[in-house]
mmCIF file of C-alpha atoms in Angstrom:
data_model
loop_
_atom_site.group_PDB
_atom_site.id
_atom_site.type_symbol
_atom_site.label_atom_id
_atom_site.label_comp_id
_atom_site.label_asym_id
_atom_site.label_seq_id
_atom_site.Cartn_x
_atom_site.Cartn_y
_atom_site.Cartn_z
ATOM 1 C CA GLU A 234 65.172 -95.853 -134.535
ATOM 2 C CA VAL A 235 68.543 -97.092 -133.310
ATOM 3 C CA GLN A 236 70.131 -99.563 -135.706
ATOM 4 C CA LEU A 237 73.429 -101.428 -135.665
ATOM 5 C CA VAL A 238 74.383 -103.439 -138.731
ATOM 6 C CA GLU A 239 77.457 -105.680 -138.744
ATOM 7 C CA SER A 240 79.313 -106.880 -141.814
ATOM 8 C CA GLY A 241 82.578 -108.525 -142.749
ATOM 9 C CA GLY A 242 82.154 -112.006 -141.340
ATOM 10 C CA GLY A 243 83.043 -115.130 -143.259
ATOM 11 C CA LEU A 244 85.304 -118.147 -143.510
ATOM 12 C CA VAL A 245 88.990 -117.629 -142.783
ATOM 13 C CA GLN A 246 91.895 -120.022 -142.279
ATOM 14 C CA PRO A 247 93.675 -120.341 -138.929
ATOM 15 C CA GLY A 248 96.286 -117.628 -138.650
ATOM 16 C CA GLY A 249 94.379 -115.374 -141.012
ATOM 17 C CA SER A 250 92.842 -111.946 -140.550
ATOM 18 C CA LEU A 251 89.403 -110.426 -140.852
ATOM 19 C CA ARG A 252 87.959 -106.969 -140.257
ATOM 20 C CA LEU A 253 84.423 -106.606 -138.979
ATOM 21 C CA SER A 254 82.445 -103.409 -139.396
ATOM 22 C CA CYS A 255 79.361 -102.107 -137.636
ATOM 23 C CA ALA A 256 77.338 -99.200 -138.986
ATOM 24 C CA GLY A 257 75.305 -97.252 -136.476
ATOM 25 C CA SER A 258 72.286 -95.058 -137.212
ATOM 26 C CA GLY A 259 69.401 -93.425 -135.402
ATOM 27 C CA PHE A 260 71.557 -92.023 -132.603
ATOM 28 C CA THR A 261 74.538 -89.724 -132.049
ATOM 29 C CA PHE A 262 77.224 -92.364 -132.511
ATOM 30 C CA SER A 263 80.074 -90.220 -131.212
ATOM 31 C CA THR A 264 78.537 -89.877 -127.737
ATOM 32 C CA TYR A 265 78.359 -93.584 -126.862
ATOM 33 C CA TRP A 266 80.789 -96.241 -125.726
ATOM 34 C CA MET A 267 80.602 -99.230 -128.076
ATOM 35 C CA THR A 268 81.303 -102.919 -127.668
ATOM 36 C CA TRP A 269 81.863 -106.241 -129.416
ATOM 37 C CA VAL A 270 80.438 -109.416 -127.881
ATOM 38 C CA ARG A 271 80.705 -112.892 -129.424
ATOM 39 C CA GLN A 272 78.857 -116.165 -129.136
ATOM 40 C CA ALA A 273 80.343 -119.467 -130.263
ATOM 41 C CA PRO A 274 77.861 -121.866 -131.874
ATOM 42 C CA GLY A 275 75.585 -123.299 -129.190
ATOM 43 C CA LYS A 276 77.514 -121.510 -126.433
ATOM 44 C CA GLY A 277 77.076 -118.512 -124.188
ATOM 45 C CA LEU A 278 77.965 -114.866 -124.595
ATOM 46 C CA GLU A 279 81.546 -113.660 -124.279
ATOM 47 C CA TRP A 280 82.518 -110.010 -124.082
ATOM 48 C CA VAL A 281 85.340 -109.143 -126.491
ATOM 49 C CA ALA A 282 86.135 -105.427 -126.377
ATOM 50 C CA ASN A 283 84.915 -101.932 -125.497
ATOM 51 C CA ILE A 284 85.908 -98.531 -126.854
ATOM 52 C CA LYS A 285 85.275 -95.088 -125.439
ATOM 53 C CA GLN A 286 83.418 -92.374 -127.346
ATOM 54 C CA ASP A 287 86.550 -90.682 -128.683
ATOM 55 C CA GLY A 288 88.566 -93.881 -129.053
ATOM 56 C CA SER A 289 90.975 -92.873 -126.277
ATOM 57 C CA GLU A 290 90.291 -95.986 -124.183
ATOM 58 C CA GLU A 291 90.089 -99.605 -125.307
ATOM 59 C CA TYR A 292 89.535 -102.752 -123.261
ATOM 60 C CA TYR A 293 89.833 -106.410 -124.309
ATOM 61 C CA VAL A 294 89.158 -109.872 -122.962
ATOM 62 C CA ASP A 295 92.455 -111.598 -122.177
ATOM 63 C CA SER A 296 92.059 -114.215 -124.919
ATOM 64 C CA VAL A 297 92.168 -111.635 -127.732
ATOM 65 C CA LYS A 298 94.696 -109.146 -126.362
ATOM 66 C CA GLY A 299 97.471 -108.564 -128.877
ATOM 67 C CA ARG A 300 95.452 -110.142 -131.702
ATOM 68 C CA PHE A 301 92.266 -108.036 -131.962
ATOM 69 C CA THR A 302 91.938 -104.251 -132.217
ATOM 70 C CA ILE A 303 88.734 -102.318 -131.708
ATOM 71 C CA SER A 304 88.452 -98.923 -133.382
ATOM 72 C CA ARG A 305 85.857 -96.438 -134.536
ATOM 73 C CA ASP A 306 85.323 -93.676 -137.076
ATOM 74 C CA ASN A 307 82.809 -91.233 -135.635
ATOM 75 C CA ALA A 308 82.621 -89.316 -138.911
ATOM 76 C CA LYS A 309 81.332 -92.490 -140.546
ATOM 77 C CA ASN A 310 79.272 -93.670 -137.544
ATOM 78 C CA SER A 311 81.184 -96.916 -137.708
ATOM 79 C CA LEU A 312 82.772 -99.389 -135.323
ATOM 80 C CA TYR A 313 85.421 -101.903 -136.351
ATOM 81 C CA LEU A 314 87.102 -105.036 -135.065
ATOM 82 C CA GLN A 315 90.379 -106.001 -136.686
ATOM 83 C CA MET A 316 91.052 -109.670 -135.968
ATOM 84 C CA ASN A 317 94.517 -111.100 -136.624
ATOM 85 C CA SER A 318 96.111 -114.487 -135.922
ATOM 86 C CA LEU A 319 92.691 -116.064 -135.858
ATOM 87 C CA ARG A 320 92.185 -119.399 -134.144
ATOM 88 C CA ALA A 321 89.497 -122.061 -134.352
ATOM 89 C CA GLU A 322 88.246 -120.954 -130.940
ATOM 90 C CA ASP A 323 87.462 -117.497 -132.344
ATOM 91 C CA THR A 324 84.658 -119.051 -134.401
ATOM 92 C CA ALA A 325 81.482 -117.270 -133.293
ATOM 93 C CA VAL A 326 78.741 -114.850 -134.145
ATOM 94 C CA TYR A 327 80.110 -111.389 -133.417
ATOM 95 C CA TYR A 328 77.671 -108.754 -132.201
ATOM 96 C CA CYS A 329 78.359 -105.062 -132.010
ATOM 97 C CA GLY A 330 76.556 -103.213 -129.287
ATOM 98 C CA ARG A 331 75.986 -99.804 -127.792
ATOM 99 C CA LEU A 332 76.466 -99.073 -124.113
ATOM 100 C CA LEU A 333 73.601 -97.394 -122.296
ATOM 101 C CA TYR A 334 74.319 -93.677 -122.108
ATOM 102 C CA GLY A 335 76.490 -92.787 -119.136
ATOM 103 C CA SER A 336 77.446 -96.408 -118.457
ATOM 104 C CA GLY A 337 81.158 -95.952 -118.999
ATOM 105 C CA LYS A 338 82.749 -99.352 -118.513
ATOM 106 C CA ARG A 339 79.658 -101.016 -117.052
ATOM 107 C CA PRO A 340 78.203 -103.985 -119.019
ATOM 108 C CA ASN A 341 74.968 -102.212 -119.962
ATOM 109 C CA PHE A 342 74.579 -103.015 -123.663
ATOM 110 C CA ASP A 343 71.233 -101.513 -124.648
ATOM 111 C CA TYR A 344 71.245 -102.036 -128.407
ATOM 112 C CA TRP A 345 72.710 -104.905 -130.408
ATOM 113 C CA GLY A 346 73.187 -105.665 -134.078
ATOM 114 C CA GLN A 347 71.983 -108.875 -135.681
ATOM 115 C CA GLY A 348 75.472 -110.387 -135.606
ATOM 116 C CA THR A 349 77.937 -111.589 -138.212
ATOM 117 C CA LEU A 350 79.349 -115.124 -138.292
ATOM 118 C CA VAL A 351 83.093 -115.674 -138.297
ATOM 119 C CA THR A 352 84.281 -119.198 -139.015
ATOM 120 C CA VAL A 353 87.945 -120.072 -138.563
ATOM 121 C CA SER A 354 88.707 -123.347 -140.266
ATOM 122 C CA SER A 355 91.060 -124.895 -142.782
ATOM 123 C CA GLN B 92 88.759 -115.408 -115.316
ATOM 124 C CA SER B 93 85.929 -117.978 -114.982
ATOM 125 C CA ALA B 94 82.410 -117.200 -116.074
ATOM 126 C CA LEU B 95 79.813 -116.234 -113.513
ATOM 127 C CA THR B 96 77.834 -119.261 -112.296
ATOM 128 C CA GLN B 97 74.215 -119.646 -113.360
ATOM 129 C CA PRO B 98 71.930 -122.690 -113.199
ATOM 130 C CA ALA B 99 71.764 -124.409 -116.565
ATOM 131 C CA SER B 100 67.995 -124.442 -116.586
ATOM 132 C CA VAL B 101 64.926 -123.333 -114.675
ATOM 133 C CA SER B 102 61.264 -123.848 -115.390
ATOM 134 C CA GLY B 103 57.909 -122.543 -114.317
ATOM 135 C CA SER B 104 54.257 -122.455 -115.254
ATOM 136 C CA PRO B 105 52.426 -119.458 -116.699
ATOM 137 C CA GLY B 106 51.577 -116.992 -113.961
ATOM 138 C CA GLN B 107 54.222 -118.270 -111.569
ATOM 139 C CA SER B 108 57.409 -116.525 -110.486
ATOM 140 C CA ILE B 109 60.930 -117.799 -110.989
ATOM 141 C CA THR B 110 64.351 -116.614 -109.898
ATOM 142 C CA ILE B 111 67.655 -117.107 -111.697
ATOM 143 C CA SER B 112 70.825 -116.776 -109.667
ATOM 144 C CA CYS B 113 74.222 -115.513 -110.786
ATOM 145 C CA THR B 114 77.182 -116.157 -108.494
ATOM 146 C CA GLY B 115 80.534 -114.479 -108.771
ATOM 147 C CA THR B 116 83.206 -113.203 -106.443
ATOM 148 C CA SER B 117 84.122 -110.066 -104.553
ATOM 149 C CA SER B 118 86.065 -108.970 -107.653
ATOM 150 C CA ASP B 119 82.939 -108.761 -109.748
ATOM 151 C CA VAL B 120 79.335 -109.290 -108.590
ATOM 152 C CA GLY B 121 80.074 -108.751 -104.910
ATOM 153 C CA GLY B 122 82.303 -105.753 -105.345
ATOM 154 C CA TYR B 123 80.216 -103.517 -107.557
ATOM 155 C CA ASN B 124 76.584 -102.744 -108.286
ATOM 156 C CA TYR B 125 77.261 -103.302 -111.970
ATOM 157 C CA VAL B 126 75.294 -106.433 -112.817
ATOM 158 C CA SER B 127 73.125 -106.644 -115.902
ATOM 159 C CA TRP B 128 70.769 -109.297 -117.280
ATOM 160 C CA TYR B 129 70.036 -110.214 -120.890
ATOM 161 C CA GLN B 130 67.275 -112.211 -122.543
ATOM 162 C CA GLN B 131 68.037 -114.069 -125.761
ATOM 163 C CA HIS B 132 65.529 -115.889 -127.913
ATOM 164 C CA PRO B 133 66.855 -118.526 -130.354
ATOM 165 C CA GLY B 134 68.557 -116.974 -133.350
ATOM 166 C CA LYS B 135 68.112 -113.451 -132.018
ATOM 167 C CA ALA B 136 70.397 -110.845 -130.511
ATOM 168 C CA PRO B 137 70.391 -110.453 -126.735
ATOM 169 C CA LYS B 138 68.133 -107.858 -125.127
ATOM 170 C CA LEU B 139 69.031 -105.849 -122.028
ATOM 171 C CA MET B 140 66.469 -106.531 -119.294
ATOM 172 C CA ILE B 141 68.134 -105.211 -116.128
ATOM 173 C CA TYR B 142 71.177 -102.992 -115.586
ATOM 174 C CA ASP B 143 73.096 -101.841 -112.518
ATOM 175 C CA VAL B 144 71.556 -104.681 -110.477
ATOM 176 C CA ASN B 145 67.970 -103.485 -110.337
ATOM 177 C CA ASN B 146 67.220 -100.926 -113.057
ATOM 178 C CA ARG B 147 64.911 -101.622 -115.995
ATOM 179 C CA PRO B 148 65.526 -99.986 -119.372
ATOM 180 C CA SER B 149 62.612 -98.159 -120.906
ATOM 181 C CA GLY B 150 60.134 -100.601 -122.418
ATOM 182 C CA VAL B 151 61.023 -103.623 -120.283
ATOM 183 C CA SER B 152 58.108 -105.076 -118.355
ATOM 184 C CA ASN B 153 58.007 -104.499 -114.604
ATOM 185 C CA ARG B 154 57.545 -108.250 -114.260
ATOM 186 C CA PHE B 155 61.342 -108.373 -114.468
ATOM 187 C CA SER B 156 63.323 -107.343 -111.405
ATOM 188 C CA GLY B 157 66.881 -107.693 -110.183
ATOM 189 C CA SER B 158 68.595 -107.847 -106.821
ATOM 190 C CA LYS B 159 71.921 -108.692 -105.227
ATOM 191 C CA SER B 160 73.161 -110.157 -101.969
ATOM 192 C CA GLY B 161 76.856 -110.593 -101.400
ATOM 193 C CA ASN B 162 78.442 -112.314 -104.372
ATOM 194 C CA THR B 163 75.127 -113.478 -105.846
ATOM 195 C CA ALA B 164 72.811 -111.507 -108.095
ATOM 196 C CA SER B 165 69.307 -112.628 -108.987
ATOM 197 C CA LEU B 166 66.773 -112.044 -111.733
ATOM 198 C CA THR B 167 63.146 -112.581 -110.819
ATOM 199 C CA ILE B 168 60.396 -112.901 -113.395
ATOM 200 C CA SER B 169 56.883 -112.701 -112.003
ATOM 201 C CA GLY B 170 53.659 -113.629 -113.769
ATOM 202 C CA LEU B 171 55.496 -115.908 -116.198
ATOM 203 C CA GLN B 172 54.340 -115.733 -119.785
ATOM 204 C CA THR B 173 55.075 -118.116 -122.632
ATOM 205 C CA GLU B 174 57.088 -115.421 -124.423
ATOM 206 C CA ASP B 175 59.486 -115.311 -121.465
ATOM 207 C CA GLU B 176 60.851 -118.696 -122.562
ATOM 208 C CA ALA B 177 64.419 -117.880 -123.593
ATOM 209 C CA ASP B 178 68.036 -117.988 -122.482
ATOM 210 C CA TYR B 179 69.058 -115.517 -119.790
ATOM 211 C CA TYR B 180 72.582 -114.270 -119.154
ATOM 212 C CA CYS B 181 73.966 -112.221 -116.310
ATOM 213 C CA SER B 182 76.966 -109.970 -116.728
ATOM 214 C CA SER B 183 79.164 -108.013 -114.369
ATOM 215 C CA TYR B 184 81.951 -105.506 -114.343
ATOM 216 C CA THR B 185 85.127 -107.091 -112.987
ATOM 217 C CA SER B 186 88.260 -105.603 -111.499
ATOM 218 C CA SER B 187 90.328 -108.368 -113.055
ATOM 219 C CA SER B 188 92.282 -107.844 -116.275
ATOM 220 C CA THR B 189 89.068 -108.529 -118.192
ATOM 221 C CA LEU B 190 86.577 -105.674 -117.926
ATOM 222 C CA VAL B 191 83.334 -107.585 -118.340
ATOM 223 C CA ILE B 192 82.346 -111.153 -117.558
ATOM 224 C CA PHE B 193 79.195 -113.083 -118.489
ATOM 225 C CA GLY B 194 77.483 -116.005 -116.841
ATOM 226 C CA GLY B 195 77.134 -119.298 -118.656
ATOM 227 C CA GLY B 196 73.435 -118.724 -119.318
ATOM 228 C CA THR B 197 70.187 -120.205 -118.027
ATOM 229 C CA LYS B 198 67.512 -121.728 -120.221
ATOM 230 C CA LEU B 199 64.050 -120.802 -118.972
ATOM 231 C CA THR B 200 61.252 -123.155 -119.930
ATOM 232 C CA VAL B 201 57.668 -122.050 -119.421
ATOM 233 C CA LEU B 202 55.703 -125.246 -119.079
#
């Protein structure tokens, strides 16, 4: 059974940093593109970042470029999101997701974690 | 990059069919056959229902179908069931500086 489990969310002050983790199991992690998608409270979905199987390609939504970094450790079956210079508008539930096999950059997210809440507030 | 445009809400009765539209531009929906649809129940993670405009992942009911015409994609749900009541989001690849864009979401009410 495919499972994605996020961790690392919490309360952080504006300007602070946080690192989210996502542990994958039940599939060959190293052969899939992975993604982070967020959802502000009561709002819609917003794509945040994608990373290729070997980590050689990364893509970000404009609003987080230069502040967030997506990375992965295939030996640990883990995906990460390093978030720096956090702002109130980054407050959201952050979901990690797997891209449907062979999807490349297409928005075909076939498995999702349960999400982890990040709150940016003083 | 603005979000794709979806109606805020749609409704239907059990057994009926409904269609949710998703309008973008030639840089996203209209330019590529890379539109996907997600179902999200309250407090739950989204679920992929349709990918690449009209493909269903394994396990998704054939009551769900997708299509596209020009810059507008559509999700049709036939034989509405009470468990279909949820929020639905479209998503598309975009050639803009942002790789992926979502719609604002549509709340489906099954009366």
